């Protein structure tokens, strides 16, 4: 049961991006993948009309959701759809979430994860200031779902800096974790590999880290280095720059062995924010 991780260099032309994503997903399916992870903002990079895109998709008038469902059916492939702007299903006029959808091989939405942690930071690059919360609302739910390759936890990009989310996914039974991303060149060079390997090691999960890797409108430069990391923290496939498809098979027996020999889930002493509060002491 192979998984695929895809790296793109998406631009601001949605239809052109979907055409490129289709070719890469076909390559993944031809390589034997049952599940493929697209990067963050796979359908558009550098656009400032997230609200309009999300509103159209929510009303069934946009191209992205029909394309996703049709592609999954055509290729008999489960797809983690990176992120796309999408308001809550019952509130098409609400602020969009940076939404990562899991589409099954029948073209149905199997799970939806709305990005919890939004990238509101200052970076020493040509853009300098990033404020995702200007365009997106925070998510509120931890999401795991069963897939043909194992139980999958869903995360996105900046989430990688918050290990408590990954611990919660492991406690919920995750065996693999998707992390579609568009790390900046500056933050990626400093932290990307360290973070994706650490999240795999501490959860003893496979990390499926899709990425953007090149130059985009804005201008914006992304780090790339999409990778598949095994539960021991080893990089088993990597794409430095440009487009590419990475394939790997989950070794469930080895994963079980790692978890048995080093049972960190049983050794954890802090399970919630309540547990992190200091005990009351009297003077």
Coordinates of C-alpha atoms in Angstrom, one line a residue:
X1 CA 0.0 0.0 0.0
X2 CA 2.0 3.0 -1.3
X3 CA 1.5 6.6 -0.4
X4 CA 2.6 9.5 -2.6
X5 CA 3.8 13.0 -1.6
X6 CA 3.7 15.6 -4.3
X7 CA 5.8 18.8 -4.7
X8 CA 4.5 21.6 -6.9
X9 CA 5.4 25.2 -7.9
X10 CA 1.9 26.5 -8.1
X11 CA 1.1 29.9 -9.6
X12 CA -2.0 32.2 -9.5
X13 CA -3.7 30.5 -12.5
X14 CA -6.1 27.9 -10.9
X15 CA -6.9 26.0 -14.1
X16 CA -3.2 25.7 -15.0
X17 CA -2.4 24.5 -11.5
X18 CA -5.1 21.8 -11.6
X19 CA -3.8 20.6 -15.0
X20 CA -0.3 20.2 -13.5
X21 CA -1.7 18.6 -10.3
X22 CA -3.6 16.1 -12.5
X23 CA -0.4 15.0 -14.3
X24 CA 1.4 14.5 -11.0
X25 CA -1.5 12.6 -9.5
X26 CA -1.5 10.4 -12.6
X27 CA 2.2 9.7 -12.1
X28 CA 1.5 8.8 -8.4
X29 CA -1.3 6.4 -9.4
X30 CA 0.8 4.8 -12.1
X31 CA 3.5 4.2 -9.5
X32 CA 1.0 2.2 -7.4
X33 CA -0.1 4.8 -4.8
X34 CA -3.4 4.4 -3.1
X35 CA -3.2 7.8 -1.4
X36 CA -1.5 11.0 -2.6
X37 CA -0.9 14.3 -0.7
X38 CA -0.9 17.6 -2.6
X39 CA 0.9 20.6 -1.1
X40 CA -0.6 23.6 0.6
X41 CA -2.2 26.1 -1.8
X42 CA -1.9 23.6 -4.6
X43 CA -4.6 25.3 -6.7
X44 CA -3.4 28.9 -6.3
X45 CA -0.4 30.7 -4.9
X46 CA -0.2 34.5 -4.6
X47 CA -3.9 35.1 -5.0
X48 CA -5.5 37.7 -2.7
X49 CA -9.1 36.6 -3.4
X50 CA -9.3 33.7 -1.1
X51 CA -12.8 34.8 0.1
X52 CA -14.2 34.8 -3.5
X53 CA -12.6 31.5 -4.3
X54 CA -14.0 29.9 -1.2
X55 CA -17.5 31.4 -1.7
X56 CA -17.7 30.0 -5.2
X57 CA -16.5 26.5 -4.1
X58 CA -19.0 26.5 -1.3
X59 CA -21.8 27.3 -3.7
X60 CA -20.7 24.6 -6.2
X61 CA -19.7 27.2 -8.7
X62 CA -15.9 26.8 -8.5
X63 CA -13.6 24.4 -10.4
X64 CA -11.6 23.0 -7.6
X65 CA -14.0 20.6 -5.8
X66 CA -15.5 19.1 -8.9
X67 CA -12.0 18.6 -10.2
X68 CA -10.9 16.8 -7.0
X69 CA -13.8 14.5 -7.0
X70 CA -13.5 13.6 -10.6
X71 CA -9.8 13.0 -10.4
X72 CA -10.1 10.8 -7.4
X73 CA -12.7 8.7 -9.2
X74 CA -10.8 8.5 -12.5
X75 CA -7.5 7.4 -10.8
X76 CA -9.1 5.3 -8.0
X77 CA -6.9 7.3 -5.7
X78 CA -7.4 8.8 -2.2
X79 CA -6.3 12.5 -2.3
X80 CA -5.3 14.8 0.5
X81 CA -6.1 18.0 -1.2
X82 CA -3.4 20.2 0.3
X83 CA -5.4 23.3 1.2
X84 CA -8.0 25.3 -0.5
X85 CA -10.1 28.3 0.8
X86 CA -13.4 26.9 2.0
X87 CA -16.0 28.3 4.4
X88 CA -18.0 26.0 6.7
X89 CA -20.3 23.8 4.7
X90 CA -23.4 25.4 6.2
X91 CA -22.1 29.0 6.0
X92 CA -21.0 29.8 2.5
X93 CA -20.8 33.5 3.3
X94 CA -18.6 33.1 6.3
X95 CA -14.8 33.6 6.4
X96 CA -12.9 30.8 4.7
X97 CA -10.8 28.2 6.4
X98 CA -7.5 27.0 5.0
X99 CA -9.1 23.6 4.5
X100 CA -7.4 20.3 3.8
X101 CA -9.9 17.7 2.4
X102 CA -9.5 14.0 2.3
X103 CA -11.2 12.7 -0.9
X104 CA -11.8 8.9 -1.2
X105 CA -11.4 6.9 -4.4
X106 CA -15.2 7.3 -5.1
X107 CA -14.8 11.0 -5.1
X108 CA -16.5 11.5 -1.7
X109 CA -15.2 13.8 1.1
X110 CA -14.0 11.4 3.7
X111 CA -12.7 14.0 6.1
X112 CA -12.2 17.8 6.5
X113 CA -9.5 19.5 8.5
X114 CA -9.5 23.3 8.9
X115 CA -6.0 24.6 9.7
X116 CA -5.7 25.2 13.4
X117 CA -2.6 27.4 13.5
X118 CA -2.4 30.4 11.1
X119 CA 0.9 31.9 9.9
X120 CA 0.9 35.4 11.4
X121 CA 4.6 36.1 11.5
X122 CA 7.4 38.4 10.2
X123 CA 10.1 36.7 8.0
X124 CA 13.4 38.2 6.8
X125 CA 12.5 37.7 3.1
X126 CA 11.4 39.9 0.2
X127 CA 7.8 39.8 1.5
X128 CA 8.5 40.3 5.1
X129 CA 5.0 40.1 6.6
X130 CA 2.6 37.2 6.6
X131 CA -0.9 37.4 8.1
X132 CA -3.0 34.3 7.2
X133 CA -5.6 35.4 9.7
X134 CA -6.5 38.4 7.4
X135 CA -7.9 35.8 4.9
X136 CA -8.7 32.7 7.0
X137 CA -10.5 31.7 10.2
X138 CA -8.8 29.3 12.7
X139 CA -9.9 25.7 12.7
X140 CA -11.0 24.1 15.9
X141 CA -10.9 20.3 15.5
X142 CA -8.3 17.5 15.5
X143 CA -9.0 15.1 12.6
X144 CA -8.1 11.5 11.9
X145 CA -9.5 9.2 9.3
X146 CA -9.1 5.6 8.1
X147 CA -7.6 5.2 4.6
X148 CA -6.3 2.2 2.6
X149 CA -2.7 2.9 3.8
X150 CA -3.6 3.3 7.5
X151 CA -5.1 5.7 10.0
X152 CA -4.3 9.2 8.8
X153 CA -4.0 12.4 10.9
X154 CA -4.4 15.7 9.0
X155 CA -2.3 18.8 9.6
X156 CA -1.0 21.8 7.6
X157 CA 2.3 23.6 7.3
X158 CA 2.6 26.0 10.4
X159 CA 1.0 23.3 12.5
X160 CA 4.4 21.6 12.5
X161 CA 5.6 24.0 15.2
X162 CA 2.9 22.8 17.7
X163 CA 3.8 19.3 18.8
X164 CA 0.8 19.0 21.1
X165 CA -1.4 18.6 18.0
X166 CA 0.7 15.7 16.8
X167 CA 0.6 14.1 20.2
X168 CA -3.2 14.3 20.0
X169 CA -3.2 12.7 16.6
X170 CA -1.1 9.8 17.9
X171 CA -3.5 9.4 20.9
X172 CA -6.3 9.3 18.3
X173 CA -4.7 6.3 16.6
X174 CA -2.8 8.0 13.8
X175 CA -0.3 5.8 11.9
X176 CA 0.5 8.4 9.2
X177 CA 0.2 12.2 9.3
X178 CA -0.1 14.4 6.3
X179 CA 1.6 17.9 6.4
X180 CA 1.0 19.8 3.1
X181 CA 3.1 22.9 3.3
X182 CA 4.4 26.1 1.6
X183 CA 7.3 26.9 3.9
X184 CA 9.1 30.1 3.0
X185 CA 12.7 29.7 1.7
X186 CA 14.0 31.4 4.9
X187 CA 12.0 29.4 7.5
X188 CA 12.3 26.2 5.5
X189 CA 16.1 26.4 5.4
X190 CA 16.2 26.9 9.1
X191 CA 13.5 24.6 10.4
X192 CA 11.7 22.4 7.9
X193 CA 13.7 19.2 8.1
X194 CA 14.1 19.4 11.9
X195 CA 10.4 19.8 12.3
X196 CA 9.2 17.1 10.0
X197 CA 11.7 14.6 11.4
X198 CA 10.9 15.5 15.0
X199 CA 7.1 15.1 14.5
X200 CA 7.7 11.7 13.0
X201 CA 10.0 10.6 15.8
X202 CA 7.8 11.7 18.7
X203 CA 4.6 10.3 17.2
X204 CA 6.3 7.2 15.7
X205 CA 4.2 7.9 12.6
X206 CA 5.0 8.2 8.9
X207 CA 5.1 11.9 8.0
X208 CA 3.8 12.7 4.5
X209 CA 5.2 16.2 4.0
X210 CA 4.1 17.6 0.6
X211 CA 5.5 21.0 -0.3
X212 CA 5.7 24.0 -2.6
X213 CA 9.3 24.3 -4.0
X214 CA 10.1 27.3 -6.2
X215 CA 9.2 30.9 -7.1
X216 CA 5.6 32.1 -7.0
X217 CA 3.7 35.4 -7.6
X218 CA 4.0 38.0 -4.9
X219 CA 7.0 37.5 -5.2
X220 CA 7.3 34.5 -2.9
X221 CA 10.0 31.8 -2.7
X222 CA 9.2 28.5 -1.1
X223 CA 11.7 26.0 0.4
X224 CA 10.6 22.7 -1.2
X225 CA 12.2 19.5 0.1
X226 CA 9.0 17.5 0.2
X227 CA 9.7 14.3 2.0
X228 CA 8.4 11.1 3.4
X229 CA 9.7 10.4 6.9
X230 CA 9.5 7.0 8.6
X231 CA 8.6 6.4 12.3
X232 CA 12.3 6.3 13.2
X233 CA 12.8 9.8 11.7
X234 CA 14.6 8.6 8.6
X235 CA 14.1 10.5 5.3
X236 CA 13.1 7.7 2.9
X237 CA 12.2 10.0 0.0
X238 CA 12.9 13.7 -0.8
X239 CA 12.4 16.2 -3.6
X240 CA 14.7 19.3 -3.2
X241 CA 13.2 21.8 -5.7
X242 CA 10.7 21.9 -8.5
X243 CA 7.9 19.4 -9.2
X244 CA 8.1 15.8 -8.2
X245 CA 6.3 12.7 -7.0
X246 CA 7.6 10.7 -4.0
X247 CA 6.5 7.1 -3.4
X248 CA 6.9 4.9 -0.3
X249 CA 5.2 1.9 1.3
X250 CA 4.3 1.9 4.9
X251 CA 6.0 -1.0 6.8
X252 CA 3.3 -1.7 9.4
X253 CA 5.4 -4.5 11.0
X254 CA 8.4 -2.2 11.5
X255 CA 6.2 0.6 12.8
X256 CA 4.7 -1.8 15.3
X257 CA 8.1 -3.0 16.4
X258 CA 9.4 0.6 16.9
X259 CA 6.3 1.4 19.0
X260 CA 6.8 -1.8 21.1
X261 CA 10.5 -1.4 21.7
X262 CA 10.2 2.3 22.6
X263 CA 6.6 2.7 24.0
X264 CA 6.6 6.5 24.3
X265 CA 2.8 6.6 24.2
X266 CA 2.8 4.7 27.5
X267 CA 5.5 6.8 29.1
X268 CA 3.9 10.2 28.4
X269 CA 3.2 12.0 31.7
X270 CA 1.3 15.1 30.3
X271 CA -1.9 14.4 28.5
X272 CA -3.8 17.7 28.6
X273 CA -3.4 21.4 29.3
X274 CA -4.9 20.6 32.8
X275 CA -2.0 18.3 33.4
X276 CA 0.5 21.0 32.6
X277 CA -0.8 23.3 35.3
X278 CA 1.3 23.3 38.5
X279 CA -0.2 21.5 41.5
X280 CA -1.6 23.6 44.3
X281 CA 0.8 24.0 47.2
X282 CA 0.2 25.6 50.6
X283 CA 2.7 27.9 52.3

